[in-house]
PDB file of C-alpha atoms in Angstrom:
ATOM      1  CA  UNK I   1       0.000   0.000   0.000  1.00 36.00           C
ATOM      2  CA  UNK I   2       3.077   2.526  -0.523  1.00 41.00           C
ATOM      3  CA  UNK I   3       1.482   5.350  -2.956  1.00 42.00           C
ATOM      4  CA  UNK I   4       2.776   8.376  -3.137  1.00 42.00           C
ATOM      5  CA  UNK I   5       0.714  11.541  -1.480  1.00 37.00           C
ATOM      6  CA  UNK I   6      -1.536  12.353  -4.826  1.00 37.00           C
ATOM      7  CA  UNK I   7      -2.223   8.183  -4.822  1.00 49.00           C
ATOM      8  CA  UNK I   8      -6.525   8.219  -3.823  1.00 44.00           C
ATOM      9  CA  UNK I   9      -5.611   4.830  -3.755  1.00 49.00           C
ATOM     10  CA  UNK I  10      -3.798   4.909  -0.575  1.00 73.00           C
ATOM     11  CA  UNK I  11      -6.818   3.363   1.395  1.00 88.00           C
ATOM     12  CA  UNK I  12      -8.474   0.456  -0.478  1.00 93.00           C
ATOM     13  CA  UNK I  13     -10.458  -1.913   1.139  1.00 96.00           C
ATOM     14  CA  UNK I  14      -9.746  -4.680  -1.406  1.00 95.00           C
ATOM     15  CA  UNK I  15      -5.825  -4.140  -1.112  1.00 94.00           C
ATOM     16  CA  UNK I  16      -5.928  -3.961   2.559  1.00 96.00           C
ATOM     17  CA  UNK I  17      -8.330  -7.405   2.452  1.00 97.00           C
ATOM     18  CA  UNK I  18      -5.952  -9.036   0.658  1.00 96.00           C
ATOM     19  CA  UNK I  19      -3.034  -8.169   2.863  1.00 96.00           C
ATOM     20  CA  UNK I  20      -4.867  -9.153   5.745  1.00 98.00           C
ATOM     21  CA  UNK I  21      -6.035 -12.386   4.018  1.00 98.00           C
ATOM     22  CA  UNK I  22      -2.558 -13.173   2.904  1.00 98.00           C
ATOM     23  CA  UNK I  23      -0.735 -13.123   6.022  1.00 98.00           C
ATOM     24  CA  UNK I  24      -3.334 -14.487   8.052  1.00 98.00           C
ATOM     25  CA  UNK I  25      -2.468 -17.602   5.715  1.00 98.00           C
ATOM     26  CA  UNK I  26       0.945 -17.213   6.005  1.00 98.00           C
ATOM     27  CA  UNK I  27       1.633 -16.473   9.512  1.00 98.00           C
ATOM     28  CA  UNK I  28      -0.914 -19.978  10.362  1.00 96.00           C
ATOM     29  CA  UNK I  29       2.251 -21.448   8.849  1.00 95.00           C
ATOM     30  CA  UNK I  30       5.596 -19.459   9.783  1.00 96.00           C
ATOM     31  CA  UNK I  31       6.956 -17.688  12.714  1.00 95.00           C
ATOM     32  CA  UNK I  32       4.305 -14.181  12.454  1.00 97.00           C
ATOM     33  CA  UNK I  33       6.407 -11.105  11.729  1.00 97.00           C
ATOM     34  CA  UNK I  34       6.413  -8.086   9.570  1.00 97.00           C
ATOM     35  CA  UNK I  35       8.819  -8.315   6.938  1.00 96.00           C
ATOM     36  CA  UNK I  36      11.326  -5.365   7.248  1.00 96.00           C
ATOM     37  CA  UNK I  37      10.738  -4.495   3.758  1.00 94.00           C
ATOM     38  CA  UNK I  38       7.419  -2.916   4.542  1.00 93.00           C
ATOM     39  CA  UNK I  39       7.045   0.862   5.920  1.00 92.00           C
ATOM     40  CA  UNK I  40       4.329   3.603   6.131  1.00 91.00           C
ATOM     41  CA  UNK I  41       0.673   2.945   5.434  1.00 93.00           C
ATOM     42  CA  UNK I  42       1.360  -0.614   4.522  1.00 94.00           C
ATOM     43  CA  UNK I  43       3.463  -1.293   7.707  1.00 94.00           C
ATOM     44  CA  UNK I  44       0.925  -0.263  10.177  1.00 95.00           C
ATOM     45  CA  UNK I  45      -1.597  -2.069   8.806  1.00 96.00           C
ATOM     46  CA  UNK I  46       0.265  -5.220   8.794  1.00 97.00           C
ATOM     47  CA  UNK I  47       1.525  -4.362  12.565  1.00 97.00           C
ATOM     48  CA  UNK I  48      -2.307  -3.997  13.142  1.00 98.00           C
ATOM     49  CA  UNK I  49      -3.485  -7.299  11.932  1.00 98.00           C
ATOM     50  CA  UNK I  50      -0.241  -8.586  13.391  1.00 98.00           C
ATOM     51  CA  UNK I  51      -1.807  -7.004  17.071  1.00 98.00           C
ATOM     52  CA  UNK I  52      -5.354  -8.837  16.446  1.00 98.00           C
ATOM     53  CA  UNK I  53      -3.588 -12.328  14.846  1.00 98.00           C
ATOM     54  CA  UNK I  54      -1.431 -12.852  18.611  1.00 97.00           C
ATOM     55  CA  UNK I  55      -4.420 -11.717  19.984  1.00 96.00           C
ATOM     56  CA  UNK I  56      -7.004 -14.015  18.688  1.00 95.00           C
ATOM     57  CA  UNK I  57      -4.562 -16.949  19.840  1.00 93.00           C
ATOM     58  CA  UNK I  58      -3.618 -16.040  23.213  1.00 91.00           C
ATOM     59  CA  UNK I  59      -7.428 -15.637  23.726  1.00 89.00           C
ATOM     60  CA  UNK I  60      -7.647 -19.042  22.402  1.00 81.00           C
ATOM     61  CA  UNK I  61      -4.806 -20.389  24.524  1.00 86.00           C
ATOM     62  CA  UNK I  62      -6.863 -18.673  27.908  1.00 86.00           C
ATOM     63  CA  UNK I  63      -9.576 -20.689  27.373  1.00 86.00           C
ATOM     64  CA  UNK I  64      -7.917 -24.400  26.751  1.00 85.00           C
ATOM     65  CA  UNK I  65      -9.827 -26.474  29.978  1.00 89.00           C
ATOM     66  CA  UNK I  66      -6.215 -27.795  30.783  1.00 86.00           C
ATOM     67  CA  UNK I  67      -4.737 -23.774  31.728  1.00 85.00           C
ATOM     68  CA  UNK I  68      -3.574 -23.287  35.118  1.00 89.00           C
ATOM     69  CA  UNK I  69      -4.397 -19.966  36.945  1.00 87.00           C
ATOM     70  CA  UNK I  70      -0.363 -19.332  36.092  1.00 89.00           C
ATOM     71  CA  UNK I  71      -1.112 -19.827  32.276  1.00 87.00           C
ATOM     72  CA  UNK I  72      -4.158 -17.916  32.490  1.00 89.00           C
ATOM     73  CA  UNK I  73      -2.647 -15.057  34.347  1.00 89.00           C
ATOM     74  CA  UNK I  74       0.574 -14.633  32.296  1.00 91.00           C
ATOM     75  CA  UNK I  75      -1.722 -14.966  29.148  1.00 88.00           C
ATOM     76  CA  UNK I  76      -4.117 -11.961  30.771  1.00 90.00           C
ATOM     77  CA  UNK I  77      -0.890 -10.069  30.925  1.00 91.00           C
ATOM     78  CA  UNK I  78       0.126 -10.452  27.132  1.00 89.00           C
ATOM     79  CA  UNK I  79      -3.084  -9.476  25.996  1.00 92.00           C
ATOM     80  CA  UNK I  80      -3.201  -6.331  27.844  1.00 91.00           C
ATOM     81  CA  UNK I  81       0.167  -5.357  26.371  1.00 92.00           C
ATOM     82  CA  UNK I  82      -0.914  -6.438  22.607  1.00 93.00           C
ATOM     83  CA  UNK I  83      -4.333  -5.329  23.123  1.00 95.00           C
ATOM     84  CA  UNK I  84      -2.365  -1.154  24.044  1.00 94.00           C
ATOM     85  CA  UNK I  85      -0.193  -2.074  20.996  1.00 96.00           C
ATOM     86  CA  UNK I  86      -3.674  -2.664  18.733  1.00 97.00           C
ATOM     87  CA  UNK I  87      -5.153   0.073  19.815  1.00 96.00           C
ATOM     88  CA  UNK I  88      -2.231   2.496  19.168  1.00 96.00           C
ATOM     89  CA  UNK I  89      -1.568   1.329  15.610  1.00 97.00           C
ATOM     90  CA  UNK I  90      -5.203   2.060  15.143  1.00 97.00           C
ATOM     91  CA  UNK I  91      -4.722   5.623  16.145  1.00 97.00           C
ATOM     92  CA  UNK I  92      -1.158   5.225  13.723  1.00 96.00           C
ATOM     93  CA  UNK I  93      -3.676   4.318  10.686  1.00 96.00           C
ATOM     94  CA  UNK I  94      -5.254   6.920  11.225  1.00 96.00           C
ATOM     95  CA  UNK I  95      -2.784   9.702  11.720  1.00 95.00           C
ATOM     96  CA  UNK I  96      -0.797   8.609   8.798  1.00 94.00           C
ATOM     97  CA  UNK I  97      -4.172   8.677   6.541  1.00 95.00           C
ATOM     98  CA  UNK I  98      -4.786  12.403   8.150  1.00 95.00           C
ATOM     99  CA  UNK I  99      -0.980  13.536   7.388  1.00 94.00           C
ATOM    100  CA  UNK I 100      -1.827  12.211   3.522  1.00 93.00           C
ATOM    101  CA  UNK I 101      -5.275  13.858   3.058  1.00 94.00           C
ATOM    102  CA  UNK I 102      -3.729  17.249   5.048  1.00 94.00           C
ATOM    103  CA  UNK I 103      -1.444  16.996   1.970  1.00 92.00           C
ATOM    104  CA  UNK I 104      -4.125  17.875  -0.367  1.00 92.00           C
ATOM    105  CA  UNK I 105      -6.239  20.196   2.087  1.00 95.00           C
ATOM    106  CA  UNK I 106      -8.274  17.701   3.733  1.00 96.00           C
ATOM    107  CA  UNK I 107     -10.412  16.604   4.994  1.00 96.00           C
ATOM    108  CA  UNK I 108     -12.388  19.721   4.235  1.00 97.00           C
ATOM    109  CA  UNK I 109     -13.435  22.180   7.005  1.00 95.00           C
ATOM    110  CA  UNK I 110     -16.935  21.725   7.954  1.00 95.00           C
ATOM    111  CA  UNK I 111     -17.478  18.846   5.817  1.00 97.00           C
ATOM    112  CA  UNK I 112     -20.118  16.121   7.722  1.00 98.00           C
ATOM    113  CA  UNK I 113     -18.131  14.110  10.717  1.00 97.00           C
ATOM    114  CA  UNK I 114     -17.712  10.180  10.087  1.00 97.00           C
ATOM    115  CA  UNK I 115     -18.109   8.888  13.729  1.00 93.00           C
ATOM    116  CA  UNK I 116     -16.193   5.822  13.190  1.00 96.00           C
ATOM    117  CA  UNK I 117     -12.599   6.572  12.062  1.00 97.00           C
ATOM    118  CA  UNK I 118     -10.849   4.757   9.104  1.00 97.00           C
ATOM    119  CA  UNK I 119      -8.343   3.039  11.905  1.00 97.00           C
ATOM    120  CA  UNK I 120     -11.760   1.074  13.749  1.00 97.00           C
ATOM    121  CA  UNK I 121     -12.862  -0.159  10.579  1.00 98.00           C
ATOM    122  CA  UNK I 122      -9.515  -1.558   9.589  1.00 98.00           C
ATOM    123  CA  UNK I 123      -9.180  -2.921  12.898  1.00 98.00           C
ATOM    124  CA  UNK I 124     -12.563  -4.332  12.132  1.00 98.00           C
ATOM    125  CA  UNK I 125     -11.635  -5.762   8.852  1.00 98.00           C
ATOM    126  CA  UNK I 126      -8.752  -7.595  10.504  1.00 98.00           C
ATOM    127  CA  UNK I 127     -10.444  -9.537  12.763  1.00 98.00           C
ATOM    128  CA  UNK I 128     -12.831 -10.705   9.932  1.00 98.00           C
ATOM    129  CA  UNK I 129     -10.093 -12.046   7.775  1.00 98.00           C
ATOM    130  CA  UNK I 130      -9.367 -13.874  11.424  1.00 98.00           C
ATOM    131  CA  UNK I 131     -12.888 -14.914  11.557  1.00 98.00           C
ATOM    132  CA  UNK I 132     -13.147 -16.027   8.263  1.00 98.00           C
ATOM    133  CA  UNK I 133      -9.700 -18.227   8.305  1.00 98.00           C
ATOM    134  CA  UNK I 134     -10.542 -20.119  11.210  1.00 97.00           C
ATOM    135  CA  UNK I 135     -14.044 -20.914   9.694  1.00 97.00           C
ATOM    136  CA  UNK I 136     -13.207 -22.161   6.865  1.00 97.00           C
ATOM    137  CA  UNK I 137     -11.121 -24.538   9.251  1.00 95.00           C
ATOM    138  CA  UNK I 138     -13.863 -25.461  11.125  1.00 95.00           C
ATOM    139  CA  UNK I 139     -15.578 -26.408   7.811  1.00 96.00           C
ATOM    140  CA  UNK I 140     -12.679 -28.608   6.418  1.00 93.00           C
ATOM    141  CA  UNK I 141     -12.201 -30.034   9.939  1.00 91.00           C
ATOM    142  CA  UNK I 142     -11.432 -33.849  10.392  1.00 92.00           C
ATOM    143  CA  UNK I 143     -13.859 -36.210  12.868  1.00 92.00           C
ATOM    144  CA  UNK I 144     -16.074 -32.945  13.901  1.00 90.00           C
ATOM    145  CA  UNK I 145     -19.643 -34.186  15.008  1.00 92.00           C
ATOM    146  CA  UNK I 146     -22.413 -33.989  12.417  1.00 93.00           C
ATOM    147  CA  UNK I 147     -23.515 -30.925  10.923  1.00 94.00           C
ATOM    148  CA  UNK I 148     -20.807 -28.943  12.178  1.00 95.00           C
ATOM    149  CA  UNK I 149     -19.923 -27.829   8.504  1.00 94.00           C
ATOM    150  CA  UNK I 150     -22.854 -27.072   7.393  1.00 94.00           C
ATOM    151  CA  UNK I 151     -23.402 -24.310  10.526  1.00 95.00           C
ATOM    152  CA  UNK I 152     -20.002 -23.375   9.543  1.00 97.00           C
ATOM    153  CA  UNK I 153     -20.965 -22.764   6.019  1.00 97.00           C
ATOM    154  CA  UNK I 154     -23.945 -20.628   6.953  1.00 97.00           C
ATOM    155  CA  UNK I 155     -21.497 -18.544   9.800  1.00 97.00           C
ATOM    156  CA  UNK I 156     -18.952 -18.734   6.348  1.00 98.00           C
ATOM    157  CA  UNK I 157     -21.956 -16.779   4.260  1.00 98.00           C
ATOM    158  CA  UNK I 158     -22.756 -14.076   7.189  1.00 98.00           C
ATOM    159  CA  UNK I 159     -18.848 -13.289   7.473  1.00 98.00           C
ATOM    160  CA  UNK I 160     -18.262 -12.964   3.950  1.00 98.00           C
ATOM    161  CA  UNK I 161     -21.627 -10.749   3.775  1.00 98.00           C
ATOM    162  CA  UNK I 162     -21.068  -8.580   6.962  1.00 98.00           C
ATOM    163  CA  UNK I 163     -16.900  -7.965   5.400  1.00 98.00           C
ATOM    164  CA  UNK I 164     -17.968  -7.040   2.061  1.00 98.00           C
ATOM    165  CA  UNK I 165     -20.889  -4.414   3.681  1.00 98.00           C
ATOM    166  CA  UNK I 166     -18.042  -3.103   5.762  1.00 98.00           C
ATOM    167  CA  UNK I 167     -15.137  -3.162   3.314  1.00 98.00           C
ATOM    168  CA  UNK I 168     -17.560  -1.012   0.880  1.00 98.00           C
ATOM    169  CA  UNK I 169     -18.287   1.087   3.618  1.00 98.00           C
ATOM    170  CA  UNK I 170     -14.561   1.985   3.779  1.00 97.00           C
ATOM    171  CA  UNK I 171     -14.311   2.492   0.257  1.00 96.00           C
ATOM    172  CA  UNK I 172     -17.637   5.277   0.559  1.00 97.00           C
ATOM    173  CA  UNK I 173     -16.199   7.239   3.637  1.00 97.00           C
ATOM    174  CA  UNK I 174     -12.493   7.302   1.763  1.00 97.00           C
ATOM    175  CA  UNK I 175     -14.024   8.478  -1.497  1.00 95.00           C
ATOM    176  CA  UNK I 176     -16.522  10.953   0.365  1.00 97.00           C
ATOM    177  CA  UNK I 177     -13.432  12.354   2.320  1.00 97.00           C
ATOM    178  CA  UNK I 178     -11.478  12.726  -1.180  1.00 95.00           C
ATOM    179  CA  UNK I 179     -14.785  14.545  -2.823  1.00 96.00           C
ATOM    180  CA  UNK I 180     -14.798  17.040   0.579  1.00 97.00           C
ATOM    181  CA  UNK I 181     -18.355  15.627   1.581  1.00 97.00           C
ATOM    182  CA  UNK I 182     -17.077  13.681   4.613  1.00 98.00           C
ATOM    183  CA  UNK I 183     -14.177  13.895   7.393  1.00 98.00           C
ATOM    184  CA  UNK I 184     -13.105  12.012  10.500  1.00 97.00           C
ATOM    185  CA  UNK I 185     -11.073  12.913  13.682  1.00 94.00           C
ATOM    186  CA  UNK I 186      -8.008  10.964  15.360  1.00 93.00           C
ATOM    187  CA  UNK I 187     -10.041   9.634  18.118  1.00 85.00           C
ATOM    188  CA  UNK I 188      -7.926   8.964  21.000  1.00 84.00           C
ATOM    189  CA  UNK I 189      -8.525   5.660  23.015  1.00 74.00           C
ATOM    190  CA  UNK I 190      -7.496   7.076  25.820  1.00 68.00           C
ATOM    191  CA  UNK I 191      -7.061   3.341  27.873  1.00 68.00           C
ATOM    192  CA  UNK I 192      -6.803   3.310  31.433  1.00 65.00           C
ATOM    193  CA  UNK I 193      -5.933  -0.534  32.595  1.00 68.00           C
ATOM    194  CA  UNK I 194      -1.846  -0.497  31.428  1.00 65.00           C
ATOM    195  CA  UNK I 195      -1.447   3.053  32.905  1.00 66.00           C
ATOM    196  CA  UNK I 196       0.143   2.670  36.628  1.00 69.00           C
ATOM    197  CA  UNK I 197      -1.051   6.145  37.108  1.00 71.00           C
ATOM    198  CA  UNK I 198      -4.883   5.743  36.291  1.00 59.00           C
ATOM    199  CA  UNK I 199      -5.786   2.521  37.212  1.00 69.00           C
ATOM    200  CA  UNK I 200      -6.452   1.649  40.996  1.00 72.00           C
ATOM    201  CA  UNK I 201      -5.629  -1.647  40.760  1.00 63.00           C
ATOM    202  CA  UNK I 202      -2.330  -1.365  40.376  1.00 66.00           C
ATOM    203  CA  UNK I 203      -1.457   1.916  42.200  1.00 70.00           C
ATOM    204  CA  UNK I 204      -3.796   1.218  45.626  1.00 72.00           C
ATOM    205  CA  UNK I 205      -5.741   2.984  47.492  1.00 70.00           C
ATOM    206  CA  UNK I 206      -2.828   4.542  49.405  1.00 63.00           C
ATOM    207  CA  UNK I 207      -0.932   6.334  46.677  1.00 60.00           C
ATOM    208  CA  UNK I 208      -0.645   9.995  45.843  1.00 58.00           C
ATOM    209  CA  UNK I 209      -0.748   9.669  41.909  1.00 48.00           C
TER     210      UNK I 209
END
């Protein structure tokens, strides 16, 4: 997704579905990483899906029935960390997309706020290529009980439906913004629960932060 600042191409919801598709194969097969070679646009939305991919299995790995309260714990803590590092890259989407419109004088002043922010609905996106991955596993899978692929197949048809709805939706806000019809803010997250200084939890009732 490297394009150069006049590129309208530089968010694509078919380009960034296929990158999401394509190492969500790959990294189901090799050590997940994000090859060097990528940077910009392209890098944080790899580093993104990258976020939601550990994610999705550490969830996974929380909820095996053999996990002791130390697996369970230590797993908590990795989530919290890659959860923080998801949600900044999210804000990173979006800041890059901002510095590339504010090339070209947008998005235009007092054009109709987007409530949901390019970043969420990549973030969104991500997970479905995750969602849609492990389905098709579920389909293909070896000695599961009877009519377990065919409610996969129907869950297959709703995840395919609800990605292309939001994919095009993508596509409609990015054009709209380009055509000065539409904008959208960097919405901070703003997350309390990894700050030591916010979250009571971890610095007690006592303290003076």
């Amino acid at each position: 997704m490297t394009a150069s600042p006049s590129d309208p191409l530089l968010l694509s919801s078919a380009r960034v579905t296929s990158i999401h598709d394509r190492f969500t194969a790959a990294w189901h097969h090799e050590d997940p990483a994000v090859p060097l070679s990528l940077a910009g646009f392209e890098r944080a939305v790899v580093e993104q899906h990258l976020a939601n991919f550990e994610l999705w299995h550490a969830e996974d790995r929380a909820r095996a029935p053999g996990a002791s309260d130390h697996d369970i714990a230590r797993v908590k803590r990795f989530i919290d960390s890659a959860n923080q590092r998801r949600n900044d890259l999210t804000e990173q989407c979006d800041l890059l997309l901002l510095n590339f419109l504010g090339q070209q004088n947008l998005p235009a002043a007092g054009a109709e706020l987007h409530s949901e922010s390019p970043g969420l609905i990549l973030d969104r996106l991500s997970i479905l290529s995750l969602k849609l991955f492990h389905t098709r596993e579920e389909i293909g899978r070896n000695g599961a009980p009877s009519g377990h692929a065919e409610r996969n197949r129907e869950r297959l048809r709703i995840l395919v439906e609800q990605r292309d709805d939001l994919a095009a939706s993508l596509d409609r806000l990015w054009q709209q913004v380009l055509d000065r019809r539409r904008s959208f803010k960097l919405y901070r997250q703003l997350k309390m629960y990894n700050d030591p200084a916010l979250n009571p939890a971890v610095y007690g009732p006592g303290s003076n932060s």
